Coordinates of C-alpha atoms in Angstrom, one line a residue:
Chain A
M180 CA 92.0 68.0 129.0
K181 CA 93.0 64.7 130.7
H182 CA 96.6 65.1 131.3
R183 CA 98.4 68.1 132.3
V184 CA 102.1 67.1 132.6
I185 CA 103.7 64.9 130.1
T186 CA 107.0 63.2 131.1
I187 CA 109.0 61.6 128.4
C188 CA 111.8 58.9 129.2
R189 CA 113.6 57.6 126.3
E190 CA 116.4 55.6 124.9
F191 CA 119.3 57.5 123.3
G192 CA 118.8 58.2 119.8
S193 CA 115.1 57.3 119.8
G194 CA 114.1 60.9 119.0
G195 CA 112.3 61.2 122.4
R196 CA 113.5 64.6 123.0
T197 CA 112.5 65.7 119.6
I198 CA 109.0 64.1 120.2
G199 CA 108.7 65.9 123.5
K200 CA 109.5 69.3 121.8
E201 CA 107.1 68.7 119.1
V202 CA 104.3 67.8 121.6
A203 CA 105.1 70.9 123.6
K204 CA 104.9 73.2 120.4
K205 CA 101.6 71.6 119.3
L206 CA 100.0 72.0 122.6
G207 CA 101.4 75.6 123.3
I208 CA 103.0 74.4 126.5
P209 CA 106.6 74.7 127.9
C210 CA 109.0 71.7 127.3
Y211 CA 111.8 71.2 130.1
D212 CA 115.0 69.6 129.1
E213 CA 118.2 71.7 129.3
E214 CA 116.3 74.5 130.8
I215 CA 116.1 72.5 133.9
I216 CA 119.9 72.9 134.5
D217 CA 119.5 76.7 134.0
R218 CA 116.7 76.9 136.6
L219 CA 118.6 74.7 139.0
I220 CA 121.6 77.0 138.8
E221 CA 119.3 80.1 139.5
K222 CA 117.2 78.3 142.3
S223 CA 119.9 76.3 144.1
G224 CA 123.0 78.4 143.7
Y225 CA 125.0 75.6 142.6
S226 CA 127.3 75.9 139.7
E227 CA 126.7 74.4 136.3
E228 CA 129.9 72.2 136.8
F229 CA 128.7 71.0 140.2
I230 CA 125.3 70.1 138.7
K231 CA 126.6 68.4 135.7
N232 CA 129.3 66.4 137.5
A233 CA 126.6 65.0 139.9
G234 CA 123.9 64.4 137.0
E235 CA 122.9 61.4 135.2
Y236 CA 125.4 61.7 132.4
S237 CA 128.3 61.7 134.9
V238 CA 127.5 58.2 136.3
H239 CA 130.6 56.1 136.2
K240 CA 132.8 54.3 138.9
S241 CA 134.0 57.5 140.6
W242 CA 130.3 58.8 140.6
F243 CA 129.3 55.8 142.7
A244 CA 132.6 56.1 144.9
S245 CA 131.5 59.8 145.5
A246 CA 127.7 59.1 145.8
L247 CA 128.2 56.3 148.5
S248 CA 131.1 57.7 150.3
I249 CA 130.6 59.6 153.7
N250 CA 132.4 62.8 154.1
P251 CA 132.1 64.2 157.4
Y252 CA 132.1 67.8 156.1
Q253 CA 129.3 67.1 153.6
P254 CA 126.0 65.4 155.3
L255 CA 124.9 64.7 151.8
S256 CA 126.9 63.6 148.7
P257 CA 126.9 66.2 145.7
Q258 CA 124.8 63.5 143.8
D259 CA 122.2 63.6 146.5
Q260 CA 122.3 67.4 146.7
V261 CA 121.6 67.7 143.1
W262 CA 119.0 64.9 143.1
I263 CA 117.0 66.8 145.9
A264 CA 117.4 70.2 144.3
E265 CA 116.1 68.6 141.0
R266 CA 113.4 66.9 142.6
K267 CA 112.1 69.9 144.3
L268 CA 112.1 71.8 141.0
I269 CA 110.3 68.9 139.1
E270 CA 107.7 69.1 141.7
E271 CA 107.3 72.7 141.2
L272 CA 107.2 72.3 137.5
G273 CA 104.5 69.5 137.9
H274 CA 102.0 72.3 138.9
E275 CA 102.3 73.8 135.4
N276 CA 101.1 72.5 132.2
C277 CA 104.2 71.2 130.6
V278 CA 106.4 68.5 129.1
I279 CA 109.5 67.3 131.0
I280 CA 112.3 65.3 129.3
G281 CA 114.0 62.6 131.4
R282 CA 115.3 63.4 135.1
C283 CA 113.2 60.4 136.6
A284 CA 110.1 63.0 136.3
D285 CA 107.9 60.1 135.8
Y286 CA 108.7 58.8 139.2
I287 CA 108.7 62.2 140.9
L288 CA 105.3 63.1 139.6
E289 CA 103.5 59.8 139.7
D290 CA 101.1 60.8 142.4
E291 CA 100.0 63.5 140.2
A292 CA 97.0 61.8 138.8
D293 CA 96.9 63.9 135.8
C294 CA 100.6 62.9 134.6
L295 CA 101.1 61.2 131.4
R296 CA 104.2 58.9 131.7
V297 CA 105.8 58.1 128.3
F298 CA 108.8 56.0 127.4
I299 CA 110.1 56.3 123.8
H300 CA 112.3 53.6 122.3
S301 CA 113.4 52.4 118.8
D302 CA 115.5 49.6 117.2
F303 CA 119.2 49.8 117.5
D304 CA 120.1 50.4 114.1
K305 CA 117.4 53.2 113.7
R306 CA 118.9 54.7 116.8
A307 CA 122.5 54.5 115.5
E308 CA 121.5 56.2 112.3
R309 CA 119.7 59.0 114.1
V310 CA 122.6 59.7 116.5
V311 CA 125.3 59.7 113.7
N312 CA 122.9 62.1 111.5
Q313 CA 122.2 64.4 114.7
Y314 CA 125.4 64.4 116.4
G315 CA 128.0 63.2 113.9
E316 CA 130.6 60.4 114.1
T317 CA 133.2 60.4 117.1
D318 CA 136.2 58.2 117.8
I319 CA 134.1 55.9 119.8
K320 CA 132.0 53.3 117.9
I321 CA 128.2 54.1 117.7
E322 CA 127.3 50.8 119.4
Q323 CA 129.4 51.8 122.3
R324 CA 127.9 55.3 122.4
L325 CA 124.2 54.1 122.6
K326 CA 125.1 51.5 125.1
D327 CA 127.1 53.9 127.4
K328 CA 124.5 56.6 127.3
D329 CA 121.5 54.2 128.0
K330 CA 123.4 52.4 130.7
R331 CA 124.2 55.9 132.5
R332 CA 120.4 56.8 132.3
S333 CA 119.3 53.4 133.6
T334 CA 121.8 53.4 136.3
F335 CA 120.9 56.9 137.6
Y336 CA 117.2 56.0 137.3
Q337 CA 117.5 52.8 139.3
F338 CA 119.7 54.4 141.9
Y339 CA 117.2 57.1 142.7
T340 CA 113.9 55.4 142.0
D341 CA 114.6 51.6 142.9
R342 CA 112.7 50.7 139.7
N343 CA 114.1 49.4 136.3
W344 CA 114.3 51.8 133.5
G345 CA 112.1 50.8 130.7
D346 CA 110.0 48.5 132.7
I347 CA 106.5 48.8 131.3
Q348 CA 104.9 49.0 134.6
N349 CA 106.3 52.5 135.0
Y350 CA 104.7 54.0 131.9
D351 CA 101.2 54.7 130.8
I352 CA 102.3 54.5 127.0
V353 CA 105.4 53.1 125.3
L354 CA 106.2 54.0 121.7
N355 CA 108.5 52.5 119.1
S356 CA 109.4 55.6 117.2
G357 CA 111.3 53.7 114.6
V358 CA 108.1 51.6 113.6
L359 CA 105.6 54.4 114.3
G360 CA 107.4 57.5 113.1
I361 CA 108.2 60.6 115.1
E362 CA 105.1 62.5 113.8
K363 CA 102.7 59.7 114.6
C364 CA 104.1 59.4 118.2
V365 CA 103.6 63.3 118.5
D366 CA 100.0 62.8 117.4
I367 CA 99.3 60.0 119.7
I368 CA 100.7 61.8 122.7
C369 CA 98.9 65.1 121.8
S370 CA 95.6 63.2 121.6
L371 CA 95.9 61.9 125.1
Y372 CA 96.5 65.4 126.5
Chain B
M1249 CA 97.0 51.2 105.4
K1250 CA 100.3 51.0 107.2
H1251 CA 99.7 47.6 109.3
R1252 CA 97.6 44.7 108.0
V1253 CA 98.2 42.3 111.0
I1254 CA 97.7 43.4 114.7
T1255 CA 99.0 41.1 117.3
I1256 CA 97.9 41.8 120.9
C1257 CA 99.9 40.4 123.9
R1258 CA 98.1 41.3 127.3
E1259 CA 98.2 40.8 131.0
F1260 CA 95.4 38.9 132.5
G1261 CA 92.4 41.2 133.2
S1262 CA 94.1 44.3 131.4
G1263 CA 91.1 44.1 128.8
G1264 CA 93.5 43.3 125.9
R1265 CA 91.0 40.7 124.6
T1266 CA 88.2 43.1 124.6
I1267 CA 90.4 45.8 122.9
G1268 CA 91.5 43.4 120.2
K1269 CA 87.8 42.6 119.5
E1270 CA 86.6 46.1 119.3
V1271 CA 89.7 47.0 117.1
A1272 CA 88.7 44.2 114.6
K1273 CA 85.0 45.4 114.7
K1274 CA 85.9 48.9 114.0
L1275 CA 88.2 48.0 111.2
G1276 CA 85.9 45.1 109.8
I1277 CA 88.6 42.5 110.0
P1278 CA 88.4 39.2 111.8
C1279 CA 89.7 38.7 115.4
Y1280 CA 91.3 35.3 116.3
D1281 CA 91.4 34.3 119.8
E1282 CA 89.6 31.1 120.8
E1283 CA 88.7 30.6 117.1
I1284 CA 92.4 29.4 116.7
I1285 CA 91.7 26.3 118.8
D1286 CA 88.7 25.4 116.6
R1287 CA 90.7 25.8 113.4
L1288 CA 93.6 23.9 114.9
I1289 CA 91.3 21.1 115.7
E1290 CA 90.1 20.9 112.1
K1291 CA 93.5 21.5 110.5
S1292 CA 95.8 19.3 112.5
G1293 CA 93.3 16.6 113.6
Y1294 CA 94.3 17.1 117.3
S1295 CA 91.5 16.8 119.8
E1296 CA 90.4 19.7 121.8
E1297 CA 91.6 18.2 124.9
F1298 CA 95.1 17.3 123.5
I1299 CA 95.4 21.0 122.4
K1300 CA 94.3 22.4 125.6
N1301 CA 96.6 20.1 127.6
A1302 CA 99.7 21.2 125.7
G1303 CA 98.9 24.9 125.5
E1304 CA 99.8 28.0 127.3
Y1305 CA 97.2 27.7 130.2
S1306 CA 98.4 24.3 131.1
V1307 CA 101.8 25.3 131.9
H1308 CA 102.9 23.8 135.2
K1309 CA 105.4 21.3 136.7
S1310 CA 104.0 18.3 134.8
W1311 CA 103.7 20.5 131.7
F1312 CA 107.4 20.9 131.8
A1313 CA 108.4 17.3 132.7
S1314 CA 106.3 16.3 129.6
A1315 CA 107.5 19.1 127.4
L1316 CA 111.1 18.2 128.2
S1317 CA 110.9 14.4 128.5
I1318 CA 112.1 12.2 125.7
N1319 CA 109.7 9.5 124.6
P1320 CA 110.9 7.0 122.0
Y1321 CA 107.4 6.7 120.6
Q1322 CA 106.9 10.4 120.2
P1323 CA 109.7 12.2 118.4
L1324 CA 108.2 15.4 119.6
S1325 CA 106.4 16.3 122.8
P1326 CA 102.8 17.1 122.7
Q1327 CA 103.6 20.6 123.6
D1328 CA 105.9 21.0 120.6
Q1329 CA 103.4 19.3 118.3
V1330 CA 100.7 21.7 119.3
W1331 CA 103.2 24.7 119.0
I1332 CA 104.2 23.8 115.5
A1333 CA 100.6 23.4 114.3
E1334 CA 99.7 26.7 116.0
R1335 CA 102.8 28.6 114.6
K1336 CA 101.9 27.1 111.2
L1337 CA 98.3 28.4 111.5
I1338 CA 99.3 31.7 112.7
E1339 CA 101.8 32.0 109.9
E1340 CA 98.7 31.3 107.4
L1341 CA 96.6 33.9 109.3
G1342 CA 99.3 36.4 108.9
H1343 CA 98.5 36.7 105.3
E1344 CA 95.1 38.0 106.0
N1345 CA 94.0 41.4 107.6
C1346 CA 93.3 40.4 111.0
V1347 CA 93.7 40.8 114.8
I1348 CA 95.4 37.9 116.7
I1349 CA 95.2 37.8 120.5
G1350 CA 98.2 36.2 122.4
R1351 CA 99.8 32.9 121.4
C1352 CA 103.2 34.4 120.7
A1353 CA 101.9 35.9 117.4
D1354 CA 104.0 39.0 117.8
Y1355 CA 106.9 36.6 117.8
I1356 CA 105.8 34.4 114.9
L1357 CA 105.0 37.3 112.7
E1358 CA 107.7 39.6 113.3
D1359 CA 109.3 39.3 110.0
E1360 CA 106.1 40.5 108.6
A1361 CA 107.1 44.2 108.2
D1362 CA 103.4 45.2 108.2
C1363 CA 102.6 43.4 111.5
L1364 CA 101.9 45.9 114.5
R1365 CA 102.8 44.3 117.8
V1366 CA 100.8 45.6 120.6
F1367 CA 101.1 44.9 124.5
I1368 CA 98.3 45.8 126.8
H1369 CA 98.9 46.2 130.5
S1370 CA 97.2 47.8 133.7
D1371 CA 97.7 48.3 137.3
F1372 CA 97.0 45.4 139.6
D1373 CA 94.1 46.8 141.5
K1374 CA 92.3 47.6 138.2
R1375 CA 92.9 44.2 136.7
A1376 CA 91.6 42.5 139.9
E1377 CA 88.4 44.6 139.6
R1378 CA 87.9 43.7 136.0
V1379 CA 88.6 40.0 136.4
V1380 CA 86.0 39.8 139.4
N1381 CA 83.5 41.7 137.3
Q1382 CA 83.9 39.7 134.3
Y1383 CA 84.6 36.3 135.6
G1384 CA 83.1 36.4 139.1
E1385 CA 84.8 35.4 142.3
T1386 CA 86.5 31.7 142.9
D1387 CA 87.9 30.1 145.9
I1388 CA 91.3 31.2 144.9
K1389 CA 92.3 34.8 146.0
I1390 CA 92.3 37.1 143.1
E1391 CA 95.9 38.3 143.7
Q1392 CA 96.8 34.4 143.1
R1393 CA 94.7 34.2 139.9
L1394 CA 96.3 37.2 138.3
K1395 CA 99.7 35.9 139.2
D1396 CA 99.1 32.5 138.1
K1397 CA 97.7 33.3 134.8
D1398 CA 100.3 35.9 133.9
K1399 CA 103.0 33.5 135.1
R1400 CA 101.8 30.7 132.7
R1401 CA 101.6 33.1 129.8
S1402 CA 105.1 34.5 130.5
T1403 CA 106.7 31.1 130.9
F1404 CA 105.1 29.7 127.8
Y1405 CA 106.2 32.9 125.9
Q1406 CA 109.7 32.6 127.2
F1407 CA 109.9 28.8 126.6
Y1408 CA 109.0 29.0 122.8
T1409 CA 110.4 32.6 121.9
D1410 CA 113.6 32.8 124.2
R1411 CA 112.4 36.3 125.0
N1412 CA 110.9 38.0 128.1
W1413 CA 107.2 38.6 128.0
G1414 CA 106.4 42.2 128.4
D1415 CA 109.9 43.5 127.5
I1416 CA 109.2 46.7 125.5
Q1417 CA 111.7 45.7 122.8
N1418 CA 109.3 43.1 121.6
Y1419 CA 106.6 45.6 121.0
D1420 CA 105.6 48.8 118.8
I1421 CA 103.3 50.2 121.3
V1422 CA 102.5 49.3 124.9
L1423 CA 99.3 50.8 126.4
N1424 CA 98.3 51.0 130.0
S1425 CA 94.5 50.3 129.6
G1426 CA 93.7 51.3 133.3
V1427 CA 95.2 54.8 132.8
L1428 CA 94.1 55.4 129.2
G1429 CA 90.7 53.6 129.1
I1430 CA 89.6 50.8 126.8
E1431 CA 88.0 53.1 124.2
K1432 CA 91.1 55.2 123.8
C1433 CA 93.4 52.2 123.4
V1434 CA 91.1 51.0 120.6
D1435 CA 91.1 54.5 119.1
I1436 CA 95.1 54.7 119.0
I1437 CA 95.4 51.1 117.6
C1438 CA 93.0 51.8 114.9
S1439 CA 94.8 55.0 114.0
L1440 CA 97.9 53.0 113.4
Y1441 CA 96.3 50.6 111.0

C-alpha cells in the first residue's frame, strides 16, 4: 500500500467526483465530499448557511469584500473561520485511509508523504455534455456555468494556497477523463494505492 | 489497442526519455528521439550542424534574432526550415505505431485521434539528482542547467505551437515520475496503449 489518502481536484463536469467515489468504493475506504460540511457543522458549531456562505462556491465580489475587510468585532473573517475549521478537519481526515474531493486537500495534506494528489480535467465539450446530462439545463448558458464554477474553485484555491489551480507541479497525476474514460481513470488511481 | 502513437513531453531530468524507451521496448514498437535527427539529415539533405543550430536546444537570443529576421536570400529562416522538415517527418511517423519524444509531437499529431499525449515531470531535487547521476557535474550549477534546458524547451514549444508547455490542457496524462517511480509510469502508459 503506497498511498493512504487520495485527494482529487477536478474541473467542473470532468467526472472527478464520480471517479473519487468509484475509487473509494473499489478500495473499500470512505470518500469525503459533501460529508465534510456535515462534519464541520457538528465539530465547529457553525451553521450550514454560515459555512456555505464562506466556502468556495460563494466566491464573488462580496466574498472578497468580506474576506478582506476588517471587522473589529470579528478578528477573523467568516471565510477564514471556515477555512481554519475545514483545514483542521481535513488534517484529521488525513490520518484515515480515504478519498477527499476538492477543498484544497492536496495542499493541506502535501506533507503527508503517503498522499496521492490527483487532478482530473476534460475537454470543454465533453464537460458541457456531462453537466447537462447530470444536472440538466438552466437559464444560464452551459459555457458560462463551466467557466463560473471553475473560476470560483481556482480563485478560492489561489486565495488560500498561493498556488495556481491546475498547475502540474501541485499534482502527482493528472488525467483527462474525456480521453481516457472514467473507468480507466478509476483503475489507474486504484493501481497507485 | 486504443492508442497507436505515444508522444512524450518531459521536464529535463524527469526520466521522460527513459520512460519512453521502456514503454516502446515493452510494447515492441520503435521509439523516436535522436533518431529523428538522423532521419531528417537523410530526408531533408540538411547537415547535422544546420539542424542542431536551428533546433530546440539552440534557443537563445541569437536564435530569436535569426528566427525573426528577414533575409531576402532566404524566404524562410533556418529555424522555420528545420521546423517544417521535422513537422513533416513527425506527421509521417504518426502513421506508424511508435513512441515520439519531445519535438512538439503532441501538437503536430493532436488531430490523430489515437495519439496519447503524455507529460512527465518531477520535483526539482529529484531531477537534479538524476541529471548529476546520468550526465555528471559540469561547471554550471545544476539549478541553472535544469532551468536553462526547460526554458529552451518551453520557449521552442511556445514559439511554434502558440501554447504553454506543461499546460495540462495539452496532455491526456501527466505523471510525476519522482513520486510514482519510472517503472510505474511505464506500466500506466503501457496500459493505455
